[in-house]
Tab-separated table of C-alpha atoms in Angstrom:
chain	number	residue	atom	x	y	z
V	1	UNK	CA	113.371	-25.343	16.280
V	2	UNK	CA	114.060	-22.064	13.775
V	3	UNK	CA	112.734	-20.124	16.661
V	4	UNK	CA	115.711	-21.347	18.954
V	5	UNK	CA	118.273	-20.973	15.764
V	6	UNK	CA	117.032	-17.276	15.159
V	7	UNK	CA	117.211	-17.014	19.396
V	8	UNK	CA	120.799	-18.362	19.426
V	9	UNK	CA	121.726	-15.461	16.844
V	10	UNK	CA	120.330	-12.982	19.664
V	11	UNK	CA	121.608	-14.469	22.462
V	12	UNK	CA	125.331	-14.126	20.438
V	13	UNK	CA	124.140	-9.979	20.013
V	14	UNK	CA	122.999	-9.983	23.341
V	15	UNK	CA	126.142	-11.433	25.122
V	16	UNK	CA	127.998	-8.406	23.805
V	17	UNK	CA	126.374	-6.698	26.199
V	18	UNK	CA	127.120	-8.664	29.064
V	19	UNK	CA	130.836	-8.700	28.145
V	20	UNK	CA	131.926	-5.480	27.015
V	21	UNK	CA	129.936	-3.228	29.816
V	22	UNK	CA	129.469	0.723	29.345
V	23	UNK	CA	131.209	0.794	32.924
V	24	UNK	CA	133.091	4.136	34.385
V	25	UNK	CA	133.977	5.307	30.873
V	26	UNK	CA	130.098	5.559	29.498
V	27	UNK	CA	129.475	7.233	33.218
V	28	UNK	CA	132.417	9.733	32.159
V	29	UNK	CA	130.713	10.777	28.820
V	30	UNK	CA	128.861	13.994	28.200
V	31	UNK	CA	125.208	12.420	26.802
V	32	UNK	CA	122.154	14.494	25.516
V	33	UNK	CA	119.223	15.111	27.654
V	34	UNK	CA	116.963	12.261	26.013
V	35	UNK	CA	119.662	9.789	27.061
V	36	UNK	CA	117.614	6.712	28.383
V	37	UNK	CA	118.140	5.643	32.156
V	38	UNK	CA	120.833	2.747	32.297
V	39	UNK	CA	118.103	0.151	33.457
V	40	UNK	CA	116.320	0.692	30.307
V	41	UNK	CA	119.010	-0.563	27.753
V	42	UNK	CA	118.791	-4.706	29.189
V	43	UNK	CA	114.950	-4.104	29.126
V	44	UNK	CA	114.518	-2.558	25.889
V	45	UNK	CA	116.701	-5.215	24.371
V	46	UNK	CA	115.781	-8.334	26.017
V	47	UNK	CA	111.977	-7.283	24.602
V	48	UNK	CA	113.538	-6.559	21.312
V	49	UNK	CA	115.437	-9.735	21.098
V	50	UNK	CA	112.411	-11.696	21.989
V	51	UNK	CA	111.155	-10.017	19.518
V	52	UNK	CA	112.987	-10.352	16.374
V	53	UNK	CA	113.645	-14.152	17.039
V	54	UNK	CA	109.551	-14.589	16.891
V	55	UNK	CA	109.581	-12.251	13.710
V	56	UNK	CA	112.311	-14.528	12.316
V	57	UNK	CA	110.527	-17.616	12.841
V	58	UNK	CA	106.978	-15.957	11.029
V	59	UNK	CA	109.394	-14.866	8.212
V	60	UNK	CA	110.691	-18.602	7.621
V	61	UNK	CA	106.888	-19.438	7.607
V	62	UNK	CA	105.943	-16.914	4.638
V	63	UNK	CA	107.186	-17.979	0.892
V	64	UNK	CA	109.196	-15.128	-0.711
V	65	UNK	CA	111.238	-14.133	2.389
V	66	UNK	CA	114.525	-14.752	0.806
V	67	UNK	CA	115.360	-10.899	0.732
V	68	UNK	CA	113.795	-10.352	3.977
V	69	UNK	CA	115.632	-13.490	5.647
V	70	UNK	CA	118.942	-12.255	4.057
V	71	UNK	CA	118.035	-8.737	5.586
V	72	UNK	CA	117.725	-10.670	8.973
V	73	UNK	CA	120.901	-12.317	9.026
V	74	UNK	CA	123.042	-8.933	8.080
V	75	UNK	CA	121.347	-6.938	10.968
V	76	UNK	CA	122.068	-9.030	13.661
V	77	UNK	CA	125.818	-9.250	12.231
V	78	UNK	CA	125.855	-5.577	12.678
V	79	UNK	CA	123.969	-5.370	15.717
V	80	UNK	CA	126.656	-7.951	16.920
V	81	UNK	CA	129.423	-5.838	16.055
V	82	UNK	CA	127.955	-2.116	17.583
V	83	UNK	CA	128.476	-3.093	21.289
V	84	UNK	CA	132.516	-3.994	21.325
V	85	UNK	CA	133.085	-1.220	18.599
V	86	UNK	CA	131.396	1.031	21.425
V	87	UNK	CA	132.168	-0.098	24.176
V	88	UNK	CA	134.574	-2.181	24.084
V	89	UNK	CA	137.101	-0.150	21.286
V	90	UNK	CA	135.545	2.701	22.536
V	91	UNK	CA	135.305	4.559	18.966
V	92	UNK	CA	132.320	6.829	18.396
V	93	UNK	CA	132.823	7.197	14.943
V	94	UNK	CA	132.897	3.411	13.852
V	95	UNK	CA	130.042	3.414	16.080
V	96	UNK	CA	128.015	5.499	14.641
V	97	UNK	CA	128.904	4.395	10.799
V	98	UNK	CA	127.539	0.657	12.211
V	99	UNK	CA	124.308	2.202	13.125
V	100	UNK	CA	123.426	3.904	10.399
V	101	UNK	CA	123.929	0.970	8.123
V	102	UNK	CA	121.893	-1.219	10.892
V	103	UNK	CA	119.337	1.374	10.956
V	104	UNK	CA	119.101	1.317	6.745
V	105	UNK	CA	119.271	-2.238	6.909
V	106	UNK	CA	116.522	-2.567	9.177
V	107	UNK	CA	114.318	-0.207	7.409
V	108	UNK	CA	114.400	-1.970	4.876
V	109	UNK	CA	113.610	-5.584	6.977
V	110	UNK	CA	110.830	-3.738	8.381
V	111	UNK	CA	109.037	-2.694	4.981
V	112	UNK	CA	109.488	-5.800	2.941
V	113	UNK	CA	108.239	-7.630	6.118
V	114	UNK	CA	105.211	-5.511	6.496
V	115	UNK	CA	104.567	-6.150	2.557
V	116	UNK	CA	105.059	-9.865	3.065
V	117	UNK	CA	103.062	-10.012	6.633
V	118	UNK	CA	101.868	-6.868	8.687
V	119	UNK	CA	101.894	-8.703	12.047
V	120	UNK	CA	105.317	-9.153	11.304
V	121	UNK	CA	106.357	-5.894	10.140
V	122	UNK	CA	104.906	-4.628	12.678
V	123	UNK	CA	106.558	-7.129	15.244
V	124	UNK	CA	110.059	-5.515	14.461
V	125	UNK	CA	108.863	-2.069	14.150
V	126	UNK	CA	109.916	-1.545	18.644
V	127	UNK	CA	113.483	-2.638	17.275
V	128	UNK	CA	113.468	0.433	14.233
V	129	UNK	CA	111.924	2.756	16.854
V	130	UNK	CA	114.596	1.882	19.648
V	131	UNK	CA	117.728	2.218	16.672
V	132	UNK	CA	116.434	5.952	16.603
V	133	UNK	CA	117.337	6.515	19.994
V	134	UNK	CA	120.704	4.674	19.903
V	135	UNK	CA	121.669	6.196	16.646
V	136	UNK	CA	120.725	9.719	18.094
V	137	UNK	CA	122.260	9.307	21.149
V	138	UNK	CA	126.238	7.943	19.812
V	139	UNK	CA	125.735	10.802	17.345
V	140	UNK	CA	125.105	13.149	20.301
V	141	UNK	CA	128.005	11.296	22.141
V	142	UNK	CA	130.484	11.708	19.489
V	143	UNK	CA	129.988	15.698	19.236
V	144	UNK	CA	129.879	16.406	22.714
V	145	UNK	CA	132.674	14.450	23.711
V	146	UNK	CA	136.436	14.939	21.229
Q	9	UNK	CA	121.064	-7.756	-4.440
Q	10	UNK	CA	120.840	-10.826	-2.360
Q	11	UNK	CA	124.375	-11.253	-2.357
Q	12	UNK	CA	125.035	-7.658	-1.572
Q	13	UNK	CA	123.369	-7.949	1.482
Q	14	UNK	CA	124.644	-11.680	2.563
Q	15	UNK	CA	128.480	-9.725	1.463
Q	16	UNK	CA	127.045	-6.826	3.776
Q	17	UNK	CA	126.702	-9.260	6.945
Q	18	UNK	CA	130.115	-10.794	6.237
Q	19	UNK	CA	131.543	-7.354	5.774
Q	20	UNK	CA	130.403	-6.747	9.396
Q	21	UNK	CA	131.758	-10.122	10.375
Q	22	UNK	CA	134.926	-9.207	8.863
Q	23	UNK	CA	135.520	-5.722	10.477
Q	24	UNK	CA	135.987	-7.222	13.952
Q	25	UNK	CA	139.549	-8.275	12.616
Q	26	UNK	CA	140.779	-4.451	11.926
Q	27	UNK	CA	139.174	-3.061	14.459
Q	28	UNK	CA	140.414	-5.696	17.282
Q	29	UNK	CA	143.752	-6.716	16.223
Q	30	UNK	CA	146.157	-9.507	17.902
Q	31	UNK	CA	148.815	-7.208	18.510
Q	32	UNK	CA	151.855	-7.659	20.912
Q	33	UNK	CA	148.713	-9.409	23.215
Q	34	UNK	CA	148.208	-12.344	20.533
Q	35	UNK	CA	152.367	-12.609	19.535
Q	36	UNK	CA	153.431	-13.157	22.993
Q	37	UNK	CA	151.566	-16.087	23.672
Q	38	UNK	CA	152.199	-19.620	23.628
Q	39	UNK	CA	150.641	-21.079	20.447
Q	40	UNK	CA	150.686	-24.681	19.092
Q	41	UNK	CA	153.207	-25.794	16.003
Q	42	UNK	CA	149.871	-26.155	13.932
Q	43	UNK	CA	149.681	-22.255	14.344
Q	44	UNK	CA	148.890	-21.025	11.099
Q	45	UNK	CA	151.242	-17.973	10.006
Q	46	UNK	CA	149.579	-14.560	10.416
Q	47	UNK	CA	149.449	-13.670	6.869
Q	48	UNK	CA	147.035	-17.231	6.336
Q	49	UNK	CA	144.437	-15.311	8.633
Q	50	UNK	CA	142.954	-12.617	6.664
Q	51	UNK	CA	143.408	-14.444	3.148
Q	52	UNK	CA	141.004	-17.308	4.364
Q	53	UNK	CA	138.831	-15.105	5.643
Q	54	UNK	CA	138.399	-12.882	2.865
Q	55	UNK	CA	137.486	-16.053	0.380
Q	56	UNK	CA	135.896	-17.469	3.434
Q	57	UNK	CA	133.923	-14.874	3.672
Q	58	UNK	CA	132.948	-14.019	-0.359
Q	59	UNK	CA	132.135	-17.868	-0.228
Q	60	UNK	CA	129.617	-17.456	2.416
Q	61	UNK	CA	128.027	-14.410	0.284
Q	62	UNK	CA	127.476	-16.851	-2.409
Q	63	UNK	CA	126.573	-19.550	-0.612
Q	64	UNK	CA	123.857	-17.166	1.334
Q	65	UNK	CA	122.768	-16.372	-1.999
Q	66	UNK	CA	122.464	-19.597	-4.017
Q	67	UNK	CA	120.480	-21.031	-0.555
Q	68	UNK	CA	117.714	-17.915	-1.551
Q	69	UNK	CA	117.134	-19.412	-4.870
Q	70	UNK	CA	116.500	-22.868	-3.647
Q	71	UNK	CA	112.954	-24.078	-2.445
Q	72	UNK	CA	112.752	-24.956	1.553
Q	73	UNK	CA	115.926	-23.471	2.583
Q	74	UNK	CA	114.582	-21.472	5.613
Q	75	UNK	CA	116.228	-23.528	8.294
Q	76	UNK	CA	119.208	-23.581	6.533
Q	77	UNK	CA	119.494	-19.581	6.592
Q	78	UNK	CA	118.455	-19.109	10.249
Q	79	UNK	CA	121.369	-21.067	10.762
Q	80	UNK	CA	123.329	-18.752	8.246
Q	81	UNK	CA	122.497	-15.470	10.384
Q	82	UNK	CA	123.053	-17.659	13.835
Q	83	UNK	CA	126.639	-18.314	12.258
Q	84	UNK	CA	127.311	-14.892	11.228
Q	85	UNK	CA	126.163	-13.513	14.715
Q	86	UNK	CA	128.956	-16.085	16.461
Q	87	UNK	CA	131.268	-15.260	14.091
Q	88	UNK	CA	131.181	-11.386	14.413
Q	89	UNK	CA	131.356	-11.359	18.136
Q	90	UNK	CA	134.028	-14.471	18.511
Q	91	UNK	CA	137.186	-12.101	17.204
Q	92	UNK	CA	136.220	-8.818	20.138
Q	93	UNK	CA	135.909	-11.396	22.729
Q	94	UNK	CA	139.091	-13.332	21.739
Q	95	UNK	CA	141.371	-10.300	20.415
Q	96	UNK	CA	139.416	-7.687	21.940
Q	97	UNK	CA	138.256	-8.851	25.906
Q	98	UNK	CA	141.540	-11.233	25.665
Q	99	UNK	CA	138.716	-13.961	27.405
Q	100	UNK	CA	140.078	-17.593	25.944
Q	101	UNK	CA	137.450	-19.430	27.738
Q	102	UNK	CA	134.367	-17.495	26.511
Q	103	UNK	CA	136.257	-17.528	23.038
Q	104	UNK	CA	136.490	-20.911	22.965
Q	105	UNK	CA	132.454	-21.617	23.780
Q	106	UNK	CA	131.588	-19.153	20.865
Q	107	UNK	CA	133.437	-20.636	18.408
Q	108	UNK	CA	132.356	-24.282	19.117
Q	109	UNK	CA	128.866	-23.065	19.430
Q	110	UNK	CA	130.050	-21.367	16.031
Q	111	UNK	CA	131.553	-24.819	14.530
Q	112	UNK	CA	128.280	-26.777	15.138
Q	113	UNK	CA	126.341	-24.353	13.863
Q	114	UNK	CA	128.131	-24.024	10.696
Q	115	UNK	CA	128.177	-27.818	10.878
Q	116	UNK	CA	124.460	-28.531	11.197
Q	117	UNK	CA	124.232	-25.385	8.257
Q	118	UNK	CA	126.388	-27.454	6.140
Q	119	UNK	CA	124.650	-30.892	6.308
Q	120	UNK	CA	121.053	-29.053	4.876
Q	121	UNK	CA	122.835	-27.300	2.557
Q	122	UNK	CA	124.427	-30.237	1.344
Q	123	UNK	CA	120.679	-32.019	1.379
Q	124	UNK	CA	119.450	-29.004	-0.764
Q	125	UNK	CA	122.154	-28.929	-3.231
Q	126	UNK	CA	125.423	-30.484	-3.574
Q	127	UNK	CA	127.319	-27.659	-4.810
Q	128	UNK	CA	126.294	-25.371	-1.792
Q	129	UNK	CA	127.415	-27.833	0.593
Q	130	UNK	CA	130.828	-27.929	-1.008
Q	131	UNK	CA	130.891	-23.965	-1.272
Q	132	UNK	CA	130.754	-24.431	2.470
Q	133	UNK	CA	132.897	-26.517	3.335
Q	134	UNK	CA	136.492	-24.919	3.210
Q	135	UNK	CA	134.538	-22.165	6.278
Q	136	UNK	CA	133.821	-25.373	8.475
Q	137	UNK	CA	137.473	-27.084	7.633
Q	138	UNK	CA	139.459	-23.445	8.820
Q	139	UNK	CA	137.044	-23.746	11.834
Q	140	UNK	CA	138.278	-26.613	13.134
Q	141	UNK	CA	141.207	-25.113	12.745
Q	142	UNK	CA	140.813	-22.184	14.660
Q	143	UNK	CA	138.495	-23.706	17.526
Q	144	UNK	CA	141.835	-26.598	17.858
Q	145	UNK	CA	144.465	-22.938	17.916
Q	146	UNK	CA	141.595	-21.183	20.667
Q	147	UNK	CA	141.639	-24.299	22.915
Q	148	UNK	CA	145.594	-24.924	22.595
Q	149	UNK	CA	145.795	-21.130	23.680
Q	150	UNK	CA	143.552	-21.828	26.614
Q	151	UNK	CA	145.418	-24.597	27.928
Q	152	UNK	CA	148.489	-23.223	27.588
Q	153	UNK	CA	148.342	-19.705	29.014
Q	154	UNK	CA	146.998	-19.822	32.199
């Protein structure tokens, strides 16, 4: 039951990606070299999704997850909010200001979860690693393209 | 610190609403008399939104509350991407299945909390009474702007 609760908070991030698509104005954009094919961004987040709903679920399981469960519940509110900022609203900047605080805010999921658990930790560490490559890439978006 | 990061993920939640305004898009439709004026919006929010914080943060303090704040980061997910697909997409029908997926999830939220501790519940409340509210305004829209 939790599982499906934490599942229905992804599938709310997720749908953000269904409804504001990168379309001909991502195809327009000058990216960096290390930009990921298109196919890879549904794949890499469906896995990560899975993913941090399961971790969710373990956390509710472990006693002193409070901070850790709080930590959840802002990064998928940010994660929620990168894709229409992007894509929809188009702006780069506001982008890339909610991905460094979901990147910091993750961290610091990922490190009281791997003190709690380390199956856990290391269940969300995909998600940490992926953030890397999204920050990197709308910071390489916003200076190549004014 | 708790609260911090519970006021972090309603900080997100709230950003949607500068970011994707209503505009000349939300003034020329047809709206209901219930319509609450535009300067009610933002004001409920914002002590919507601080109540949340607190409520996020007196549910960490309380033994067996981890259903109770998967549902918290479930609501905060629905309620960060309701205002880009409303204001922002201009799609009424998808709107209006967020934010009744939004309203039972704050309802079933409320009910634990309330089973936990009295005072949460009420802290609550006032978030699931302007829902009903807004999710009556979404559906009134609907119908009437084909």
């Amino acid at each position: 039951m939790v599982f499906f609760i934490f599942l229905l908070a992804c599938a709310a991030a997720a749908s953000t990606g269904i409804i504001f698509k990168p379309g001909q104005w991502y195809a327009s954009l000058v990216k960096p070299r290390f930009t990921p094919p298109n196919w890879a961004f549904p794949v890499a987040w469906t896995v990560i999704y899975l993913l941090l709903a399961w971790a969710g679920y373990r956390l509710t399981q472990l006693t002193g997850s409070e901070t850790v469960l709080a930590l959840w519940a802002a990064q998928i509110a940010l994660n929620t909010l990168w894709t229409p900022v992007f894509f929809g609203a188009h702006r780069l900047l506001a982008g890339l200001v909610i991905i460094v605080l979901l990147w910091l805010v993750t961290a610091a999921m990922v490190v009281l979860a791997i003190r709690l658990d380390l199956i856990t930790g290391l269940i969300l560490f995909p998600y940490l690693a992926w953030l890397c490559v999204a920050a990197a890439l709308n910071f390489s978006i916003l200076r190549n393209n004014r």
